């Protein structure tokens, strides 16, 4: 069947990421409009709840299973995925725009010599053709893109499409073991960051900037985040100063986030910061400068001192 879709489901430490289920749900909707078949692929060792993808509407999932594939390897994942694209005879390959997706998808596009649209925030089918929308100019404008090549690759921005369980059915799994992979590199150790929630996947983010004045004051950010079940984020200024880890940096040279709620505390709203968070659904900003650019995109703005406002927010939330 033409236009067959293959969704790449990403696992880390044997767990499939939420953003992969978002990619499945978005692709299911697209497949209905294209009247095309859809399958999935996961690469790794043991993967927990691998059949769960069926709940999101995926009937069949290839599991390329080998203990050497437990951790991401650019070359081994590229080779394994190319093989499945061939086996499945897929024309449309969909990834989530995570660090892994951002590395893997362009490699596949180069090998297949086909077009790719990255960081898609919306897509539709018009006259049998896919039209994908993606932000450009650091999120200041949106552009619609059509891919002309026969095979097409898309990466979808996490947290934009909704992951929807639509049935109780489990996916049929076809396991493939590629045998000895002769890897040229090997992961010897993984150090987990102290960050509880990944900022790129969180539904609520509490972010702090230079207005927090000192690293120890981020306790306030952490406390507020804990109360809201949120991830903690940061501007580049505080990451460069060594106050917060780079994994928390939001922006052009950090992570792109699209949470439901983004709370910016003591962040001016430089264009490079906005590039990473302007697609958040609701933006709340606290800044003592009423002319701070963050207020131009904030849905709710408080002109005030973070050291007065944040403790008051914490106090109110504790009453709930
Ligand atoms: P500042 O701009 O110093 O703002 C601090 C804010 O805190 C001010 O608005 C001030 O009014 C407010 N404030 C101070 N005290 C208080 C108080 N007590 N209560 C309330 N408010 C207070 N930046 C990013 O964030 N992410 C990126 O990925 C990124 N990439 C970049 C890439 C390039 C190529 C370049 C050139 C820059 C990049 N930057 C990035 C840096 C960016 O330009 C800004 O310098 C940075 O975002 C500023 O961080 P900030 O808002 O924390 O600090």
PDB file of C-alpha atoms in Angstrom, residues 64-249:
ATOM      1  CA  UNK A  64      14.839  -4.949  16.908  1.00  0.00           C
ATOM      2  CA  UNK A  65      16.145  -6.670  19.965  1.00  0.00           C
ATOM      3  CA  UNK A  66      19.761  -7.059  20.909  1.00  0.00           C
ATOM      4  CA  UNK A  67      21.561  -6.258  24.141  1.00  0.00           C
ATOM      5  CA  UNK A  68      24.118  -4.215  22.164  1.00  0.00           C
ATOM      6  CA  UNK A  69      21.243  -1.917  21.196  1.00  0.00           C
ATOM      7  CA  UNK A  70      20.160  -1.161  24.779  1.00  0.00           C
ATOM      8  CA  UNK A  71      21.856   2.232  24.533  1.00  0.00           C
ATOM      9  CA  UNK A  72      21.668   4.558  21.578  1.00  0.00           C
ATOM     10  CA  UNK A  73      24.326   4.155  18.915  1.00  0.00           C
ATOM     11  CA  UNK A  74      24.022   6.419  15.854  1.00  0.00           C
ATOM     12  CA  UNK A  75      25.435   3.923  13.388  1.00  0.00           C
ATOM     13  CA  UNK A  76      23.821   0.748  14.751  1.00  0.00           C
ATOM     14  CA  UNK A  77      20.389   2.383  15.106  1.00  0.00           C
ATOM     15  CA  UNK A  78      20.664   3.874  11.597  1.00  0.00           C
ATOM     16  CA  UNK A  79      21.540   0.486  10.060  1.00  0.00           C
ATOM     17  CA  UNK A  80      18.838  -1.379  12.015  1.00  0.00           C
ATOM     18  CA  UNK A  81      16.172   1.156  11.198  1.00  0.00           C
ATOM     19  CA  UNK A  82      17.043   1.247   7.480  1.00  0.00           C
ATOM     20  CA  UNK A  83      16.552  -2.491   7.365  1.00  0.00           C
ATOM     21  CA  UNK A  84      13.078  -2.254   8.906  1.00  0.00           C
ATOM     22  CA  UNK A  85      12.101   0.626   6.592  1.00  0.00           C
ATOM     23  CA  UNK A  86      12.962  -1.723   3.719  1.00  0.00           C
ATOM     24  CA  UNK A  87      11.227  -4.759   5.235  1.00  0.00           C
ATOM     25  CA  UNK A  88       8.081  -2.765   6.053  1.00  0.00           C
ATOM     26  CA  UNK A  89       8.280  -0.938   2.704  1.00  0.00           C
ATOM     27  CA  UNK A  90       7.474   2.292   4.547  1.00  0.00           C
ATOM     28  CA  UNK A  91       7.243   5.601   2.688  1.00  0.00           C
ATOM     29  CA  UNK A  92       6.640   7.909   5.639  1.00  0.00           C
ATOM     30  CA  UNK A  93       8.892   7.640   8.675  1.00  0.00           C
ATOM     31  CA  UNK A  94       7.937   9.539  11.810  1.00  0.00           C
ATOM     32  CA  UNK A  95      10.128  10.389  14.802  1.00  0.00           C
ATOM     33  CA  UNK A  96       9.692  12.443  17.916  1.00  0.00           C
ATOM     34  CA  UNK A  97      11.914  15.537  17.876  1.00  0.00           C
ATOM     35  CA  UNK A  98      13.940  14.461  20.925  1.00  0.00           C
ATOM     36  CA  UNK A  99      17.753  14.474  21.096  1.00  0.00           C
ATOM     37  CA  UNK A 100      17.701  10.924  19.725  1.00  0.00           C
ATOM     38  CA  UNK A 101      15.178  11.760  16.997  1.00  0.00           C
ATOM     39  CA  UNK A 102      17.164  14.850  16.036  1.00  0.00           C
ATOM     40  CA  UNK A 103      20.277  12.720  15.576  1.00  0.00           C
ATOM     41  CA  UNK A 104      18.715   9.682  13.932  1.00  0.00           C
ATOM     42  CA  UNK A 105      16.135  11.171  11.537  1.00  0.00           C
ATOM     43  CA  UNK A 106      18.585  13.240   9.426  1.00  0.00           C
ATOM     44  CA  UNK A 107      20.916  10.235   9.153  1.00  0.00           C
ATOM     45  CA  UNK A 108      18.046   8.146   7.774  1.00  0.00           C
ATOM     46  CA  UNK A 109      17.032  10.990   5.429  1.00  0.00           C
ATOM     47  CA  UNK A 110      20.600  11.226   4.101  1.00  0.00           C
ATOM     48  CA  UNK A 111      20.834   7.461   3.565  1.00  0.00           C
ATOM     49  CA  UNK A 112      17.455   7.351   1.806  1.00  0.00           C
ATOM     50  CA  UNK A 113      18.195  10.591  -0.057  1.00  0.00           C
ATOM     51  CA  UNK A 114      14.760  11.912   0.843  1.00  0.00           C
ATOM     52  CA  UNK A 115      13.176  15.066   2.226  1.00  0.00           C
ATOM     53  CA  UNK A 116      12.749  15.714   5.940  1.00  0.00           C
ATOM     54  CA  UNK A 117      10.649  18.183   7.920  1.00  0.00           C
ATOM     55  CA  UNK A 118      11.841  18.645  11.484  1.00  0.00           C
ATOM     56  CA  UNK A 119      10.091  19.951  14.581  1.00  0.00           C
ATOM     57  CA  UNK A 120       6.586  19.684  13.130  1.00  0.00           C
ATOM     58  CA  UNK A 121       3.879  21.254  15.298  1.00  0.00           C
ATOM     59  CA  UNK A 122       0.872  20.537  13.068  1.00  0.00           C
ATOM     60  CA  UNK A 123       0.109  18.498   9.984  1.00  0.00           C
ATOM     61  CA  UNK A 124      -2.776  17.806   7.658  1.00  0.00           C
ATOM     62  CA  UNK A 125      -3.600  16.061   4.399  1.00  0.00           C
ATOM     63  CA  UNK A 126      -4.741  18.127   1.420  1.00  0.00           C
ATOM     64  CA  UNK A 127      -5.449  16.512  -1.933  1.00  0.00           C
ATOM     65  CA  UNK A 128      -3.635  13.388  -0.761  1.00  0.00           C
ATOM     66  CA  UNK A 129      -0.506  15.354   0.190  1.00  0.00           C
ATOM     67  CA  UNK A 130       0.907  15.960   3.659  1.00  0.00           C
ATOM     68  CA  UNK A 131       1.346  19.580   4.648  1.00  0.00           C
ATOM     69  CA  UNK A 132       3.514  19.948   7.738  1.00  0.00           C
ATOM     70  CA  UNK A 133       3.773  23.140   9.760  1.00  0.00           C
ATOM     71  CA  UNK A 134       6.965  24.024  11.595  1.00  0.00           C
ATOM     72  CA  UNK A 135       8.269  27.126  13.391  1.00  0.00           C
ATOM     73  CA  UNK A 136      10.994  29.219  11.706  1.00  0.00           C
ATOM     74  CA  UNK A 137      13.029  32.305  12.683  1.00  0.00           C
ATOM     75  CA  UNK A 138      13.339  31.121  16.292  1.00  0.00           C
ATOM     76  CA  UNK A 139       9.594  30.551  16.535  1.00  0.00           C
ATOM     77  CA  UNK A 140       8.588  34.009  15.255  1.00  0.00           C
ATOM     78  CA  UNK A 141       6.811  32.582  12.208  1.00  0.00           C
ATOM     79  CA  UNK A 142       5.340  29.296  11.018  1.00  0.00           C
ATOM     80  CA  UNK A 143       5.889  27.749   7.620  1.00  0.00           C
ATOM     81  CA  UNK A 144       3.996  25.038   5.730  1.00  0.00           C
ATOM     82  CA  UNK A 145       6.186  22.426   4.068  1.00  0.00           C
ATOM     83  CA  UNK A 146       5.468  19.697   1.500  1.00  0.00           C
ATOM     84  CA  UNK A 147       8.011  16.976   0.844  1.00  0.00           C
ATOM     85  CA  UNK A 148       8.383  16.075  -2.825  1.00  0.00           C
ATOM     86  CA  UNK A 149      10.516  12.928  -2.541  1.00  0.00           C
ATOM     87  CA  UNK A 150       8.778   9.548  -2.566  1.00  0.00           C
ATOM     88  CA  UNK A 151       9.941   8.724   0.934  1.00  0.00           C
ATOM     89  CA  UNK A 152       9.302  11.380   3.551  1.00  0.00           C
ATOM     90  CA  UNK A 153      10.581  11.901   7.063  1.00  0.00           C
ATOM     91  CA  UNK A 154       9.010  13.968   9.818  1.00  0.00           C
ATOM     92  CA  UNK A 155      10.068  14.697  13.377  1.00  0.00           C
ATOM     93  CA  UNK A 156       7.279  15.895  15.685  1.00  0.00           C
ATOM     94  CA  UNK A 157       7.833  18.390  18.502  1.00  0.00           C
ATOM     95  CA  UNK A 158       7.201  16.694  21.881  1.00  0.00           C
ATOM     96  CA  UNK A 159       4.217  17.831  23.971  1.00  0.00           C
ATOM     97  CA  UNK A 160       2.364  19.346  21.011  1.00  0.00           C
ATOM     98  CA  UNK A 161       0.376  16.342  19.794  1.00  0.00           C
ATOM     99  CA  UNK A 162      -1.745  14.466  22.308  1.00  0.00           C
ATOM    100  CA  UNK A 163      -1.048  10.802  23.093  1.00  0.00           C
ATOM    101  CA  UNK A 164      -4.468   9.137  23.091  1.00  0.00           C
ATOM    102  CA  UNK A 165      -5.263   5.621  24.202  1.00  0.00           C
ATOM    103  CA  UNK A 166      -7.984   4.466  21.874  1.00  0.00           C
ATOM    104  CA  UNK A 167      -8.305   0.746  22.575  1.00  0.00           C
ATOM    105  CA  UNK A 168      -7.472  -2.067  24.946  1.00  0.00           C
ATOM    106  CA  UNK A 169      -5.743  -3.985  22.177  1.00  0.00           C
ATOM    107  CA  UNK A 170      -2.088  -4.949  22.412  1.00  0.00           C
ATOM    108  CA  UNK A 171       0.264  -4.582  19.474  1.00  0.00           C
ATOM    109  CA  UNK A 172       1.515  -7.664  17.635  1.00  0.00           C
ATOM    110  CA  UNK A 173       5.296  -7.776  18.059  1.00  0.00           C
ATOM    111  CA  UNK A 174       7.728  -9.030  15.424  1.00  0.00           C
ATOM    112  CA  UNK A 175      11.117  -9.509  17.056  1.00  0.00           C
ATOM    113  CA  UNK A 176      14.230  -9.268  14.912  1.00  0.00           C
ATOM    114  CA  UNK A 177      17.724  -9.880  16.228  1.00  0.00           C
ATOM    115  CA  UNK A 178      20.424  -8.436  13.971  1.00  0.00           C
ATOM    116  CA  UNK A 179      23.121 -10.652  15.574  1.00  0.00           C
ATOM    117  CA  UNK A 180      26.618  -9.360  16.296  1.00  0.00           C
ATOM    118  CA  UNK A 181      26.683  -5.667  15.415  1.00  0.00           C
ATOM    119  CA  UNK A 182      30.431  -5.125  15.576  1.00  0.00           C
ATOM    120  CA  UNK A 183      29.886  -1.718  17.207  1.00  0.00           C
ATOM    121  CA  UNK A 184      32.743   0.771  16.908  1.00  0.00           C
ATOM    122  CA  UNK A 185      31.683   2.612  20.068  1.00  0.00           C
ATOM    123  CA  UNK A 186      30.235   1.334  23.337  1.00  0.00           C
ATOM    124  CA  UNK A 187      28.467   3.138  26.197  1.00  0.00           C
ATOM    125  CA  UNK A 188      30.365   2.262  29.370  1.00  0.00           C
ATOM    126  CA  UNK A 189      28.367   4.270  31.892  1.00  0.00           C
ATOM    127  CA  UNK A 190      25.258   6.423  32.118  1.00  0.00           C
ATOM    128  CA  UNK A 191      25.176   9.119  34.775  1.00  0.00           C
ATOM    129  CA  UNK A 192      21.654  10.147  35.646  1.00  0.00           C
ATOM    130  CA  UNK A 193      21.157  13.867  36.172  1.00  0.00           C
ATOM    131  CA  UNK A 194      19.688  15.083  39.461  1.00  0.00           C
ATOM    132  CA  UNK A 195      16.773  16.579  37.530  1.00  0.00           C
ATOM    133  CA  UNK A 196      13.634  14.607  38.416  1.00  0.00           C
ATOM    134  CA  UNK A 197      11.666  15.408  35.274  1.00  0.00           C
ATOM    135  CA  UNK A 198      13.032  16.080  31.800  1.00  0.00           C
ATOM    136  CA  UNK A 199      12.233  19.672  30.925  1.00  0.00           C
ATOM    137  CA  UNK A 200      11.598  18.705  27.278  1.00  0.00           C
ATOM    138  CA  UNK A 201       8.764  16.372  28.231  1.00  0.00           C
ATOM    139  CA  UNK A 202       7.195  18.078  31.231  1.00  0.00           C
ATOM    140  CA  UNK A 203       3.659  19.399  31.179  1.00  0.00           C
ATOM    141  CA  UNK A 204       4.499  22.187  33.628  1.00  0.00           C
ATOM    142  CA  UNK A 205       7.855  23.971  33.857  1.00  0.00           C
ATOM    143  CA  UNK A 206       9.078  26.426  36.468  1.00  0.00           C
ATOM    144  CA  UNK A 207      12.085  28.245  35.048  1.00  0.00           C
ATOM    145  CA  UNK A 208      14.500  30.639  36.693  1.00  0.00           C
ATOM    146  CA  UNK A 209      16.818  33.292  35.317  1.00  0.00           C
ATOM    147  CA  UNK A 210      19.464  35.714  36.486  1.00  0.00           C
ATOM    148  CA  UNK A 211      16.783  37.564  38.462  1.00  0.00           C
ATOM    149  CA  UNK A 212      17.013  34.705  41.001  1.00  0.00           C
ATOM    150  CA  UNK A 213      20.324  36.344  41.978  1.00  0.00           C
ATOM    151  CA  UNK A 214      22.188  33.255  43.316  1.00  0.00           C
ATOM    152  CA  UNK A 215      22.212  29.469  42.853  1.00  0.00           C
ATOM    153  CA  UNK A 216      20.947  28.792  46.394  1.00  0.00           C
ATOM    154  CA  UNK A 217      17.780  30.775  45.608  1.00  0.00           C
ATOM    155  CA  UNK A 218      16.754  28.100  43.121  1.00  0.00           C
ATOM    156  CA  UNK A 219      15.457  26.230  46.197  1.00  0.00           C
ATOM    157  CA  UNK A 220      12.399  28.445  45.714  1.00  0.00           C
ATOM    158  CA  UNK A 221      12.061  27.288  42.092  1.00  0.00           C
ATOM    159  CA  UNK A 222      12.447  23.659  43.178  1.00  0.00           C
ATOM    160  CA  UNK A 223       9.865  24.003  45.929  1.00  0.00           C
ATOM    161  CA  UNK A 224       7.334  25.601  43.596  1.00  0.00           C
ATOM    162  CA  UNK A 225       8.049  22.956  40.955  1.00  0.00           C
ATOM    163  CA  UNK A 226       7.566  20.140  43.480  1.00  0.00           C
ATOM    164  CA  UNK A 227       4.204  21.540  44.544  1.00  0.00           C
ATOM    165  CA  UNK A 228       3.050  21.744  40.923  1.00  0.00           C
ATOM    166  CA  UNK A 229       4.556  18.415  39.832  1.00  0.00           C
ATOM    167  CA  UNK A 230       6.657  20.462  37.400  1.00  0.00           C
ATOM    168  CA  UNK A 231      10.139  20.229  35.917  1.00  0.00           C
ATOM    169  CA  UNK A 232      12.700  22.932  36.658  1.00  0.00           C
ATOM    170  CA  UNK A 233      14.111  24.956  33.782  1.00  0.00           C
ATOM    171  CA  UNK A 234      16.673  27.710  33.423  1.00  0.00           C
ATOM    172  CA  UNK A 235      17.892  30.478  31.150  1.00  0.00           C
ATOM    173  CA  UNK A 236      21.291  30.240  29.547  1.00  0.00           C
ATOM    174  CA  UNK A 237      22.627  33.045  31.725  1.00  0.00           C
ATOM    175  CA  UNK A 238      22.260  30.901  34.854  1.00  0.00           C
ATOM    176  CA  UNK A 239      23.488  27.739  33.143  1.00  0.00           C
ATOM    177  CA  UNK A 240      26.604  29.572  31.893  1.00  0.00           C
ATOM    178  CA  UNK A 241      27.145  30.864  35.424  1.00  0.00           C
ATOM    179  CA  UNK A 242      27.141  27.246  36.643  1.00  0.00           C
ATOM    180  CA  UNK A 243      24.042  27.759  38.811  1.00  0.00           C
ATOM    181  CA  UNK A 244      22.018  25.096  37.008  1.00  0.00           C
ATOM    182  CA  UNK A 245      22.867  22.061  34.801  1.00  0.00           C
ATOM    183  CA  UNK A 246      22.775  22.405  31.018  1.00  0.00           C
ATOM    184  CA  UNK A 247      20.059  19.729  30.875  1.00  0.00           C
ATOM    185  CA  UNK A 248      17.667  22.388  32.246  1.00  0.00           C
ATOM    186  CA  UNK A 249      18.499  25.097  29.702  1.00  0.00           C
TER     187      UNK A 249
END
